[in-house]
Tab-separated table of C-alpha atoms in Angstrom:
chain	number	residue	atom	x	y	z
E	4	MET	CA	-62.334	-49.209	-41.002
E	5	VAL	CA	-62.318	-45.101	-41.994
E	6	SER	CA	-66.316	-44.777	-42.016
E	7	ASN	CA	-67.505	-42.005	-44.827
E	8	THR	CA	-67.976	-39.882	-42.422
E	9	GLU	CA	-64.713	-39.725	-40.979
E	10	ARG	CA	-63.378	-39.564	-44.199
E	11	ARG	CA	-65.374	-36.480	-45.036
E	12	ASP	CA	-64.995	-34.394	-41.837
E	13	THR	CA	-61.001	-34.965	-42.412
E	14	THR	CA	-61.721	-33.958	-46.160
E	15	ARG	CA	-63.737	-30.691	-45.666
E	16	GLU	CA	-60.503	-30.190	-42.462
E	17	ARG	CA	-58.032	-30.182	-44.978
E	18	ILE	CA	-59.664	-27.803	-47.435
E	19	VAL	CA	-59.986	-25.062	-44.397
E	20	LYS	CA	-57.004	-25.273	-43.377
E	21	VAL	CA	-54.834	-24.409	-47.113
E	22	ALA	CA	-57.498	-21.968	-47.198
E	23	ALA	CA	-56.917	-20.016	-44.063
E	24	ASP	CA	-53.220	-21.019	-44.883
E	25	LEU	CA	-54.488	-18.563	-48.089
E	26	LEU	CA	-56.552	-16.339	-46.741
E	27	ARG	CA	-53.669	-15.092	-43.533
E	28	GLU	CA	-50.891	-15.068	-45.450
E	29	GLN	CA	-52.421	-13.372	-49.085
E	30	GLY	CA	-55.912	-12.304	-47.706
E	31	PRO	CA	-59.714	-13.373	-49.909
E	32	ALA	CA	-58.396	-12.786	-53.504
E	33	ALA	CA	-55.918	-15.416	-52.969
E	34	VAL	CA	-59.202	-17.835	-51.909
E	35	THR	CA	-60.489	-18.920	-54.453
E	36	THR	CA	-61.831	-23.022	-55.034
E	37	ARG	CA	-59.080	-23.817	-58.311
E	38	ARG	CA	-56.231	-22.723	-56.145
E	39	VAL	CA	-57.236	-24.080	-53.158
E	40	ALA	CA	-58.809	-27.759	-54.240
E	41	GLN	CA	-55.394	-27.946	-55.893
E	42	GLU	CA	-53.681	-27.112	-52.418
E	43	ALA	CA	-55.769	-29.974	-51.099
E	44	GLY	CA	-55.095	-32.792	-53.832
E	45	LEU	CA	-58.177	-32.605	-54.893
E	46	GLN	CA	-60.440	-31.262	-58.053
E	47	PRO	CA	-62.416	-28.712	-57.607
E	48	PRO	CA	-65.406	-29.615	-58.428
E	49	ALA	CA	-64.896	-31.734	-55.013
E	50	LEU	CA	-64.941	-28.922	-52.708
E	51	TYR	CA	-68.707	-27.699	-53.777
E	52	ARG	CA	-69.858	-31.080	-51.671
E	53	PHE	CA	-68.930	-29.219	-48.641
E	54	PHE	CA	-69.382	-25.474	-49.523
E	55	GLN	CA	-71.833	-22.860	-52.133
E	56	GLY	CA	-68.961	-21.344	-53.508
E	57	LYS	CA	-65.741	-18.918	-52.498
E	58	ASP	CA	-67.939	-17.157	-50.005
E	59	ASP	CA	-69.005	-19.901	-47.829
E	60	LEU	CA	-65.289	-21.520	-48.226
E	61	VAL	CA	-63.644	-18.316	-47.378
E	62	ASP	CA	-65.786	-17.114	-44.481
E	63	ALA	CA	-64.639	-21.006	-42.902
E	64	ALA	CA	-60.443	-20.007	-43.265
E	65	ALA	CA	-61.879	-16.800	-41.213
E	66	ASP	CA	-63.639	-18.860	-38.957
E	67	HIS	CA	-61.300	-21.140	-38.178
E	68	VAL	CA	-58.303	-18.766	-38.414
E	69	PHE	CA	-59.968	-17.097	-35.020
E	70	ALA	CA	-61.289	-20.647	-33.759
E	71	GLU	CA	-57.501	-21.028	-33.313
E	72	HIS	CA	-57.255	-17.289	-31.727
E	73	VAL	CA	-60.138	-17.972	-29.352
E	74	ALA	CA	-58.797	-21.587	-28.727
E	75	ARG	CA	-56.020	-20.140	-26.889
E	76	LYS	CA	-57.653	-17.782	-24.775
E	77	GLN	CA	-59.536	-20.493	-23.103
E	78	THR	CA	-56.312	-21.972	-21.910
E	79	VAL	CA	-54.561	-19.290	-20.225
E	80	ALA	CA	-55.073	-19.449	-16.440
E	81	SER	CA	-56.266	-16.670	-14.525
E	82	SER	CA	-53.116	-13.972	-12.363
E	83	GLY	CA	-55.774	-13.848	-9.694
E	84	ASP	CA	-56.282	-9.919	-10.456
E	85	PRO	CA	-59.272	-9.780	-12.546
E	86	VAL	CA	-57.842	-6.333	-14.447
E	87	GLU	CA	-55.266	-7.393	-15.408
E	88	ASP	CA	-56.544	-10.428	-17.161
E	89	LEU	CA	-58.951	-8.049	-18.612
E	90	ARG	CA	-56.178	-6.322	-19.784
E	91	ALA	CA	-54.175	-9.850	-20.993
E	92	GLY	CA	-57.398	-10.512	-22.986
E	93	TRP	CA	-57.328	-7.076	-24.515
E	94	ARG	CA	-53.464	-7.275	-26.060
E	95	SER	CA	-54.150	-10.354	-26.974
E	96	GLN	CA	-57.120	-9.634	-28.976
E	97	ILE	CA	-55.216	-5.990	-30.225
E	98	ASP	CA	-51.753	-8.573	-31.255
E	99	PHE	CA	-54.597	-11.185	-32.794
E	100	GLY	CA	-56.104	-8.419	-35.317
E	101	LEU	CA	-53.053	-6.548	-36.216
E	102	SER	CA	-51.632	-10.191	-37.647
E	103	ASN	CA	-54.206	-11.758	-39.170
E	104	PRO	CA	-55.441	-8.334	-40.902
E	105	HIS	CA	-57.347	-9.723	-43.794
E	106	VAL	CA	-59.543	-12.298	-40.992
E	107	PHE	CA	-59.850	-9.114	-38.466
E	108	MET	CA	-61.771	-7.564	-41.800
E	109	LEU	CA	-63.799	-10.069	-43.230
E	110	LEU	CA	-64.707	-10.196	-39.091
E	111	LEU	CA	-66.360	-6.473	-39.148
E	112	ASP	CA	-67.592	-6.841	-42.830
E	113	PRO	CA	-71.310	-5.238	-42.305
E	114	ALA	CA	-72.299	-8.191	-45.019
E	115	ARG	CA	-71.367	-11.148	-42.589
E	116	ALA	CA	-74.513	-9.130	-40.138
E	117	ARG	CA	-74.045	-12.404	-38.032
E	118	LEU	CA	-71.966	-14.064	-34.968
E	119	THR	CA	-70.384	-17.202	-35.502
E	120	PRO	CA	-70.578	-19.566	-32.814
E	121	THR	CA	-66.503	-19.215	-32.237
E	122	GLU	CA	-67.078	-15.232	-32.230
E	123	ALA	CA	-69.983	-16.164	-29.427
E	124	GLU	CA	-67.063	-18.007	-27.541
E	125	GLY	CA	-64.979	-14.994	-27.944
E	126	VAL	CA	-67.545	-12.495	-25.839
E	127	ARG	CA	-68.513	-14.770	-23.289
E	128	ILE	CA	-64.873	-15.448	-22.367
E	129	LEU	CA	-64.847	-11.520	-22.246
E	130	ALA	CA	-67.858	-11.503	-20.355
E	131	GLU	CA	-66.759	-13.695	-17.606
E	132	ARG	CA	-63.580	-11.610	-17.700
E	133	VAL	CA	-66.119	-8.679	-16.875
E	134	HIS	CA	-68.103	-11.332	-14.304
E	135	ARG	CA	-64.952	-11.674	-12.330
E	136	ILE	CA	-64.620	-7.875	-12.315
E	137	ALA	CA	-68.369	-7.148	-10.964
E	138	ALA	CA	-67.827	-9.779	-8.594
E	139	ALA	CA	-64.969	-8.158	-6.403
E	140	GLY	CA	-66.710	-4.977	-6.578
E	141	LEU	CA	-64.754	-2.639	-9.705
E	142	LEU	CA	-67.097	-2.242	-12.189
E	143	ARG	CA	-69.387	1.317	-12.724
E	144	VAL	CA	-71.463	-0.188	-15.180
E	145	SER	CA	-73.586	-3.441	-15.672
E	146	GLU	CA	-71.802	-5.784	-17.360
E	147	GLU	CA	-73.195	-6.110	-20.879
E	148	ARG	CA	-72.700	-2.004	-21.422
E	149	ALA	CA	-68.431	-2.623	-20.379
E	150	VAL	CA	-68.762	-5.778	-22.495
E	151	HIS	CA	-70.142	-3.687	-25.452
E	152	LEU	CA	-67.844	-0.802	-24.298
E	153	ILE	CA	-64.480	-3.297	-24.585
E	154	ARG	CA	-65.808	-4.730	-26.982
E	155	ALA	CA	-66.221	-1.823	-29.877
E	156	ALA	CA	-62.986	0.040	-28.690
E	157	GLY	CA	-61.022	-2.912	-29.631
E	158	ILE	CA	-62.127	-2.669	-32.537
E	159	GLY	CA	-61.449	0.844	-33.129
E	160	THR	CA	-58.221	0.373	-32.259
E	161	VAL	CA	-57.748	-1.800	-34.022
E	162	HIS	CA	-59.284	-0.807	-37.378
E	163	THR	CA	-57.312	2.435	-36.311
E	164	LEU	CA	-53.818	0.888	-36.457
E	165	LEU	CA	-54.684	-0.992	-39.318
E	166	SER	CA	-55.377	2.444	-41.325
E	167	LEU	CA	-51.867	3.292	-40.869
E	168	PRO	CA	-49.238	2.648	-42.703
E	169	PRO	CA	-47.212	0.447	-40.244
E	170	GLU	CA	-43.865	2.522	-39.364
E	171	GLN	CA	-46.892	5.627	-38.516
E	172	ARG	CA	-48.505	3.400	-35.503
E	173	ASP	CA	-48.516	4.520	-32.197
E	174	PRO	CA	-46.982	1.385	-30.010
E	175	GLN	CA	-49.071	3.078	-26.888
E	176	LEU	CA	-51.974	3.326	-28.591
E	177	ALA	CA	-53.383	0.075	-27.896
E	178	GLU	CA	-52.351	0.524	-24.215
E	179	ALA	CA	-54.166	4.062	-24.125
E	180	ALA	CA	-57.325	3.114	-25.517
E	181	PHE	CA	-57.433	0.087	-22.603
E	182	ASP	CA	-56.637	2.675	-19.286
E	183	ALA	CA	-59.533	5.494	-21.385
E	184	VAL	CA	-61.898	2.383	-21.226
E	185	ALA	CA	-60.738	0.782	-17.805
E	186	HIS	CA	-61.671	4.364	-16.502
E	187	ALA	CA	-64.980	4.270	-18.176
E	188	VAL	CA	-65.976	1.127	-16.717
E	189	LEU	CA	-63.879	0.316	-13.710
E	190	VAL	CA	-63.960	2.636	-10.324
E	191	GLY	CA	-61.021	3.148	-8.430
E	192	GLU	CA	-61.003	0.067	-5.262
E	193	SER	CA	-63.224	-2.614	-4.184
E	194	VAL	CA	-67.276	-1.900	-3.514
E	195	VAL	CA	-66.590	-2.528	-0.324
E	196	THR	CA	-65.379	0.604	0.295
E	197	THR	CA	-66.303	2.618	-2.382
E	198	ARG	CA	-69.587	4.533	-2.110
E	199	ASP	CA	-70.504	4.467	-6.129
E	200	PRO	CA	-73.998	2.951	-6.135
E	201	ALA	CA	-73.507	2.281	-9.835
E	202	ALA	CA	-70.643	-0.339	-8.446
E	203	VAL	CA	-72.374	-1.909	-5.792
E	204	VAL	CA	-75.451	-2.920	-8.580
E	205	ALA	CA	-72.773	-4.206	-10.483
E	206	SER	CA	-71.692	-6.257	-7.987
E	207	PHE	CA	-75.328	-6.924	-5.843
E	208	ARG	CA	-76.163	-8.570	-9.776
E	209	THR	CA	-73.401	-11.035	-10.104
E	210	LEU	CA	-74.829	-12.505	-6.825
E	211	LEU	CA	-78.274	-13.187	-7.664
E	212	PRO	CA	-77.875	-16.736	-8.591
E	213	GLN	CA	-76.963	-17.449	-5.555
E	214	LEU	CA	-80.387	-16.010	-3.778
E	215	GLY	CA	-81.857	-19.788	-3.446
E	216	THR	CA	-85.158	-18.142	-1.069
E	217	LEU	CA	-86.152	-16.357	-4.473
E	218	SER	CA	-88.504	-17.808	-7.736
E	219	GLN	CA	-86.636	-17.717	-10.604
E	220	ALA	CA	-89.531	-14.806	-12.054
E	221	GLU	CA	-88.250	-13.049	-8.701
E	222	VAL	CA	-84.942	-13.189	-9.654
E	223	ALA	CA	-85.465	-11.914	-13.153
E	224	LEU	CA	-87.773	-9.019	-11.876
E	225	LEU	CA	-84.935	-8.294	-9.134
E	226	ASP	CA	-82.635	-8.130	-12.073
E	227	GLU	CA	-84.913	-6.062	-14.316
E	228	TRP	CA	-85.050	-3.006	-11.356
E	229	LEU	CA	-80.806	-3.647	-10.496
E	230	ARG	CA	-80.162	-2.985	-14.945
E	231	ARG	CA	-82.495	0.438	-14.455
């Protein structure tokens, strides 16, 4: 027998999927409680048992679309080359933004001013890729700075391309933007042969959790010194 909780979860999932399809295809204006309820086979008042109003419903729909994208990124196997993995992740993120402009703009809306768990997971995946680059001795800045620079460049690239008519978009702009940010955060070769002190520091910081002879307080202090 299906429990009330399972039935409620199934109904909510159906509502969110309907709203997500409308959001993807027609934008936020199409996600009305009346239309979503109708296409989900419910009466409009029923939606308020799950969502406070349209804004809450639109947020859930945007998160659903982005969650599908993040789930796909989690299944991508490493190529063995951390820089190429970063480039592949960049391309995936750019493609998502261009293919889902309504969702992309919602995720950037300053009025939201919050990082959802799904968005935080996306940032975590990026940070994990950057960490592998640092461990290989190829990062010239701190991992935190690299993540912020890559995110900022990616958001700016998608926003710029979306601001142009499709026929005026430079198909090579995203690749050029990645090359520019890669030049800012990466060294040309492994830290084993580089003389760049920032690259040495970034690589060494990845080893801190393995320094078992130091206490947690000592590791934290050493990490603070290295970040400086």
